[in-house]
Amino acid sequence: MKEDVFNQYVERVLSLFNITKEEFFSKSRKRNLVDARQLVYYLCSQRPIQVIYIQKFMKQNGYDVYRTSITHGINIVSEKIIEDKDYKSIIQEIERVVHI
């Protein structure tokens, strides 16, 4: 069930950022890809999906990430939400359309 939620979040973020699944799970550190990954980490953490599961699901798709990187990404998005009201509305829209 948690994996289904994770996959739905990934699909919504891919669509929002106009990137492919291959790009998302690549080792690229391009800003838009990092932002997309951090957003998925944050959304999952709000479900709540534990960091260890987020790490596991990322690794299953070929992207090996440290737990500290996931936690850092969650914190970055939390700060962006406070600073940017538009960012918060984007997150609410994604959460609204993800079911389960």
Tab-separated table of N, CA and C in Angstrom:
chain	number	residue	atom	x	y	z
A	1	MET	N	0.820	-1.198	0.000
A	1	MET	CA	0.000	0.000	0.000
A	1	MET	C	0.870	1.272	0.000
A	2	LYS	N	1.897	1.274	0.846
A	2	LYS	CA	2.786	2.433	0.890
A	2	LYS	C	3.468	2.633	-0.461
A	3	GLU	N	3.822	1.530	-1.096
A	3	GLU	CA	4.486	1.626	-2.394
A	3	GLU	C	3.548	2.205	-3.445
A	4	ASP	N	2.263	1.879	-3.358
A	4	ASP	CA	1.276	2.448	-4.287
A	4	ASP	C	1.196	3.964	-4.126
A	5	VAL	N	1.182	4.423	-2.886
A	5	VAL	CA	1.141	5.866	-2.611
A	5	VAL	C	2.410	6.519	-3.151
A	6	PHE	N	3.556	5.909	-2.883
A	6	PHE	CA	4.831	6.419	-3.386
A	6	PHE	C	4.783	6.561	-4.911
A	7	ASN	N	4.336	5.517	-5.590
A	7	ASN	CA	4.286	5.532	-7.054
A	7	ASN	C	3.328	6.596	-7.590
A	8	GLN	N	2.214	6.800	-6.914
A	8	GLN	CA	1.278	7.852	-7.337
A	8	GLN	C	1.912	9.231	-7.178
A	9	TYR	N	2.613	9.439	-6.075
A	9	TYR	CA	3.296	10.718	-5.880
A	9	TYR	C	4.355	10.933	-6.959
A	10	VAL	N	5.113	9.897	-7.266
A	10	VAL	CA	6.142	10.016	-8.301
A	10	VAL	C	5.491	10.404	-9.627
A	11	GLU	N	4.413	9.733	-10.002
A	11	GLU	CA	3.742	10.019	-11.272
A	11	GLU	C	3.231	11.461	-11.339
A	12	ARG	N	2.652	11.946	-10.271
A	12	ARG	CA	2.139	13.322	-10.237
A	12	ARG	C	3.284	14.332	-10.340
A	13	VAL	N	4.363	14.071	-9.635
A	13	VAL	CA	5.504	14.993	-9.656
A	13	VAL	C	6.176	14.969	-11.029
A	14	LEU	N	6.285	13.796	-11.631
A	14	LEU	CA	6.848	13.709	-12.980
A	14	LEU	C	6.049	14.569	-13.943
A	15	SER	N	4.748	14.478	-13.834
A	15	SER	CA	3.867	15.262	-14.695
A	15	SER	C	4.028	16.760	-14.419
A	16	LEU	N	4.054	17.128	-13.164
A	16	LEU	CA	4.185	18.521	-12.763
A	16	LEU	C	5.500	19.138	-13.250
A	17	PHE	N	6.587	18.391	-13.127
A	17	PHE	CA	7.905	18.888	-13.496
A	17	PHE	C	8.250	18.603	-14.956
A	18	ASN	N	7.369	17.877	-15.636
A	18	ASN	CA	7.576	17.527	-17.045
A	18	ASN	C	8.914	16.808	-17.256
A	19	ILE	N	9.121	15.777	-16.437
A	19	ILE	CA	10.336	14.965	-16.549
A	19	ILE	C	9.941	13.499	-16.689
A	20	THR	N	10.888	12.693	-17.152
A	20	THR	CA	10.627	11.264	-17.312
A	20	THR	C	11.012	10.515	-16.041
A	21	LYS	N	10.510	9.310	-15.954
A	21	LYS	CA	10.845	8.455	-14.820
A	21	LYS	C	12.352	8.161	-14.813
A	22	GLU	N	12.915	7.976	-15.998
A	22	GLU	CA	14.349	7.705	-16.107
A	22	GLU	C	15.162	8.884	-15.571
A	23	GLU	N	14.742	10.092	-15.907
A	23	GLU	CA	15.439	11.283	-15.401
A	23	GLU	C	15.309	11.373	-13.880
A	24	PHE	N	14.103	11.144	-13.390
A	24	PHE	CA	13.834	11.249	-11.955
A	24	PHE	C	14.732	10.312	-11.153
A	25	PHE	N	14.876	9.074	-11.623
A	25	PHE	CA	15.664	8.077	-10.896
A	25	PHE	C	17.128	8.010	-11.351
A	26	SER	N	17.554	8.993	-12.134
A	26	SER	CA	18.954	9.047	-12.559
A	26	SER	C	19.803	9.692	-11.465
A	27	LYS	N	21.103	9.614	-11.618
A	27	LYS	CA	22.014	10.227	-10.640
A	27	LYS	C	22.220	11.724	-10.887
A	28	SER	N	21.522	12.267	-11.855
A	28	SER	CA	21.678	13.680	-12.194
A	28	SER	C	21.347	14.571	-11.008
A	29	ARG	N	22.111	15.655	-10.888
A	29	ARG	CA	21.886	16.614	-9.809
A	29	ARG	C	21.338	17.935	-10.342
A	30	LYS	N	20.704	17.868	-11.504
A	30	LYS	CA	20.080	19.076	-12.055
A	30	LYS	C	19.032	19.563	-11.065
A	31	ARG	N	18.937	20.876	-10.958
A	31	ARG	CA	18.063	21.491	-9.959
A	31	ARG	C	16.619	20.987	-10.030
A	32	ASN	N	16.062	20.901	-11.246
A	32	ASN	CA	14.664	20.483	-11.351
A	32	ASN	C	14.474	19.033	-10.896
A	33	LEU	N	15.470	18.182	-11.101
A	33	LEU	CA	15.361	16.786	-10.666
A	33	LEU	C	15.495	16.672	-9.153
A	34	VAL	N	16.402	17.438	-8.592
A	34	VAL	CA	16.562	17.451	-7.134
A	34	VAL	C	15.288	17.966	-6.482
A	35	ASP	N	14.728	19.049	-7.013
A	35	ASP	CA	13.477	19.596	-6.473
A	35	ASP	C	12.352	18.573	-6.546
A	36	ALA	N	12.273	17.852	-7.649
A	36	ALA	CA	11.227	16.848	-7.820
A	36	ALA	C	11.381	15.719	-6.798
A	37	ARG	N	12.594	15.249	-6.618
A	37	ARG	CA	12.833	14.183	-5.637
A	37	ARG	C	12.496	14.657	-4.229
A	38	GLN	N	12.928	15.861	-3.901
A	38	GLN	CA	12.644	16.388	-2.558
A	38	GLN	C	11.146	16.518	-2.323
A	39	LEU	N	10.422	16.895	-3.343
A	39	LEU	CA	8.976	17.021	-3.215
A	39	LEU	C	8.346	15.656	-2.949
A	40	VAL	N	8.809	14.634	-3.630
A	40	VAL	CA	8.299	13.275	-3.386
A	40	VAL	C	8.621	12.850	-1.959
A	41	TYR	N	9.833	13.126	-1.494
A	41	TYR	CA	10.198	12.773	-0.121
A	41	TYR	C	9.238	13.434	0.875
A	42	TYR	N	8.986	14.713	0.659
A	42	TYR	CA	8.110	15.458	1.560
A	42	TYR	C	6.696	14.881	1.545
A	43	LEU	N	6.143	14.689	0.352
A	43	LEU	CA	4.785	14.175	0.231
A	43	LEU	C	4.645	12.823	0.926
A	44	CYS	N	5.619	11.964	0.719
A	44	CYS	CA	5.590	10.650	1.360
A	44	CYS	C	5.663	10.777	2.885
A	45	SER	N	6.489	11.681	3.357
A	45	SER	CA	6.647	11.847	4.810
A	45	SER	C	5.358	12.326	5.470
A	46	GLN	N	4.521	13.007	4.711
A	46	GLN	CA	3.266	13.524	5.250
A	46	GLN	C	2.183	12.449	5.307
A	47	ARG	N	2.418	11.292	4.738
A	47	ARG	CA	1.397	10.248	4.616
A	47	ARG	C	1.106	9.500	5.902
A	48	PRO	N	1.869	9.076	6.801
A	48	PRO	CA	3.324	9.150	6.867
A	48	PRO	C	3.970	7.844	6.397
A	49	ILE	N	4.882	7.976	5.482
A	49	ILE	CA	5.712	6.854	5.049
A	49	ILE	C	7.097	7.105	5.644
A	50	GLN	N	7.601	6.137	6.371
A	50	GLN	CA	8.892	6.291	7.039
A	50	GLN	C	10.015	6.444	6.023
A	51	VAL	N	11.037	7.158	6.437
A	51	VAL	CA	12.187	7.439	5.583
A	51	VAL	C	12.797	6.145	5.044
A	52	ILE	N	12.855	5.122	5.863
A	52	ILE	CA	13.451	3.853	5.421
A	52	ILE	C	12.679	3.254	4.246
A	53	TYR	N	11.349	3.438	4.220
A	53	TYR	CA	10.546	2.946	3.097
A	53	TYR	C	10.762	3.803	1.849
A	54	ILE	N	10.855	5.100	2.034
A	54	ILE	CA	11.134	5.983	0.889
A	54	ILE	C	12.458	5.566	0.265
A	55	GLN	N	13.455	5.335	1.111
A	55	GLN	CA	14.768	4.901	0.641
A	55	GLN	C	14.656	3.579	-0.117
A	56	LYS	N	13.890	2.656	0.418
A	56	LYS	CA	13.708	1.345	-0.219
A	56	LYS	C	13.048	1.482	-1.592
A	57	PHE	N	11.990	2.288	-1.684
A	57	PHE	CA	11.275	2.454	-2.953
A	57	PHE	C	12.144	3.160	-3.991
A	58	MET	N	12.935	4.116	-3.561
A	58	MET	CA	13.853	4.786	-4.476
A	58	MET	C	14.895	3.788	-5.005
A	59	LYS	N	15.419	2.975	-4.118
A	59	LYS	CA	16.441	1.994	-4.510
A	59	LYS	C	15.859	0.956	-5.467
A	60	GLN	N	14.619	0.545	-5.258
A	60	GLN	CA	13.977	-0.421	-6.149
A	60	GLN	C	13.888	0.115	-7.575
A	61	ASN	N	13.880	1.420	-7.705
A	61	ASN	CA	13.809	2.055	-9.022
A	61	ASN	C	15.182	2.485	-9.535
A	62	GLY	N	16.236	2.061	-8.841
A	62	GLY	CA	17.585	2.310	-9.324
A	62	GLY	C	18.266	3.551	-8.779
A	63	TYR	N	17.638	4.214	-7.798
A	63	TYR	CA	18.242	5.420	-7.229
A	63	TYR	C	18.566	5.156	-5.767
A	64	ASP	N	19.849	4.979	-5.475
A	64	ASP	CA	20.305	4.714	-4.111
A	64	ASP	C	20.535	6.049	-3.407
A	65	VAL	N	19.804	6.272	-2.330
A	65	VAL	CA	19.864	7.553	-1.629
A	65	VAL	C	20.024	7.296	-0.132
A	66	TYR	N	20.793	8.149	0.516
A	66	TYR	CA	20.982	8.044	1.966
A	66	TYR	C	19.771	8.596	2.705
A	67	ARG	N	19.523	8.044	3.878
A	67	ARG	CA	18.406	8.540	4.700
A	67	ARG	C	18.584	10.013	5.056
A	68	THR	N	19.828	10.416	5.277
A	68	THR	CA	20.072	11.823	5.616
A	68	THR	C	19.700	12.744	4.453
A	69	SER	N	19.908	12.282	3.229
A	69	SER	CA	19.528	13.084	2.055
A	69	SER	C	18.016	13.231	1.967
A	70	ILE	N	17.303	12.171	2.306
A	70	ILE	CA	15.841	12.224	2.289
A	70	ILE	C	15.354	13.198	3.352
A	71	THR	N	15.893	13.082	4.543
A	71	THR	CA	15.514	13.982	5.637
A	71	THR	C	15.825	15.430	5.277
A	72	HIS	N	16.978	15.655	4.676
A	72	HIS	CA	17.357	17.008	4.242
A	72	HIS	C	16.341	17.536	3.221
A	73	GLY	N	15.961	16.706	2.272
A	73	GLY	CA	14.977	17.105	1.263
A	73	GLY	C	13.632	17.460	1.880
A	74	ILE	N	13.210	16.685	2.856
A	74	ILE	CA	11.949	16.965	3.557
A	74	ILE	C	12.026	18.328	4.236
A	75	ASN	N	13.156	18.609	4.877
A	75	ASN	CA	13.336	19.897	5.557
A	75	ASN	C	13.346	21.062	4.574
A	76	ILE	N	13.976	20.871	3.430
A	76	ILE	CA	14.028	21.924	2.405
A	76	ILE	C	12.621	22.267	1.927
A	77	VAL	N	11.828	21.259	1.644
A	77	VAL	CA	10.464	21.498	1.173
A	77	VAL	C	9.627	22.153	2.272
A	78	SER	N	9.813	21.735	3.502
A	78	SER	CA	9.092	22.356	4.628
A	78	SER	C	9.377	23.850	4.692
A	79	GLU	N	10.628	24.236	4.459
A	79	GLU	CA	10.997	25.653	4.458
A	79	GLU	C	10.371	26.383	3.270
A	80	LYS	N	10.362	25.739	2.114
A	80	LYS	CA	9.776	26.357	0.917
A	80	LYS	C	8.284	26.624	1.114
A	81	ILE	N	7.615	25.729	1.796
A	81	ILE	CA	6.180	25.895	2.039
A	81	ILE	C	5.924	27.153	2.858
A	82	ILE	N	6.752	27.400	3.844
A	82	ILE	CA	6.608	28.582	4.692
A	82	ILE	C	6.873	29.854	3.886
A	83	GLU	N	7.863	29.799	3.012
A	83	GLU	CA	8.273	30.981	2.252
A	83	GLU	C	7.399	31.271	1.037
A	84	ASP	N	6.816	30.236	0.448
A	84	ASP	CA	6.126	30.389	-0.834
A	84	ASP	C	4.736	29.749	-0.788
A	85	LYS	N	3.710	30.567	-0.740
A	85	LYS	CA	2.323	30.085	-0.654
A	85	LYS	C	1.927	29.282	-1.898
A	86	ASP	N	2.491	29.623	-3.054
A	86	ASP	CA	2.195	28.877	-4.278
A	86	ASP	C	2.686	27.442	-4.169
A	87	TYR	N	3.816	27.252	-3.536
A	87	TYR	CA	4.375	25.917	-3.352
A	87	TYR	C	3.425	25.072	-2.507
A	88	LYS	N	2.869	25.691	-1.481
A	88	LYS	CA	1.928	24.979	-0.618
A	88	LYS	C	0.687	24.559	-1.402
A	89	SER	N	0.197	25.417	-2.273
A	89	SER	CA	-0.992	25.073	-3.053
A	89	SER	C	-0.695	23.951	-4.048
A	90	ILE	N	0.509	23.898	-4.581
A	90	ILE	CA	0.903	22.801	-5.470
A	90	ILE	C	0.877	21.480	-4.703
A	91	ILE	N	1.410	21.497	-3.510
A	91	ILE	CA	1.434	20.289	-2.680
A	91	ILE	C	0.018	19.843	-2.349
A	92	GLN	N	-0.838	20.779	-2.005
A	92	GLN	CA	-2.227	20.437	-1.693
A	92	GLN	C	-2.927	19.832	-2.902
A	93	GLU	N	-2.646	20.346	-4.075
A	93	GLU	CA	-3.245	19.812	-5.302
A	93	GLU	C	-2.778	18.377	-5.556
A	94	ILE	N	-1.505	18.116	-5.360
A	94	ILE	CA	-0.979	16.756	-5.549
A	94	ILE	C	-1.618	15.813	-4.533
A	95	GLU	N	-1.683	16.231	-3.281
A	95	GLU	CA	-2.267	15.381	-2.234
A	95	GLU	C	-3.738	15.088	-2.511
A	96	ARG	N	-4.419	16.048	-3.104
A	96	ARG	CA	-5.839	15.889	-3.374
A	96	ARG	C	-6.111	14.793	-4.408
A	97	VAL	N	-5.231	14.655	-5.381
A	97	VAL	CA	-5.476	13.702	-6.462
A	97	VAL	C	-4.864	12.316	-6.220
A	98	VAL	N	-4.058	12.160	-5.175
A	98	VAL	CA	-3.489	10.857	-4.876
A	98	VAL	C	-4.458	10.112	-3.978
A	99	HIS	N	-4.835	8.927	-4.416
A	99	HIS	CA	-5.843	8.144	-3.702
A	99	HIS	C	-5.224	6.926	-3.042
A	100	ILE	N	-5.906	6.411	-2.061
A	100	ILE	CA	-5.600	5.206	-1.296
A	100	ILE	C	-5.656	5.557	0.168
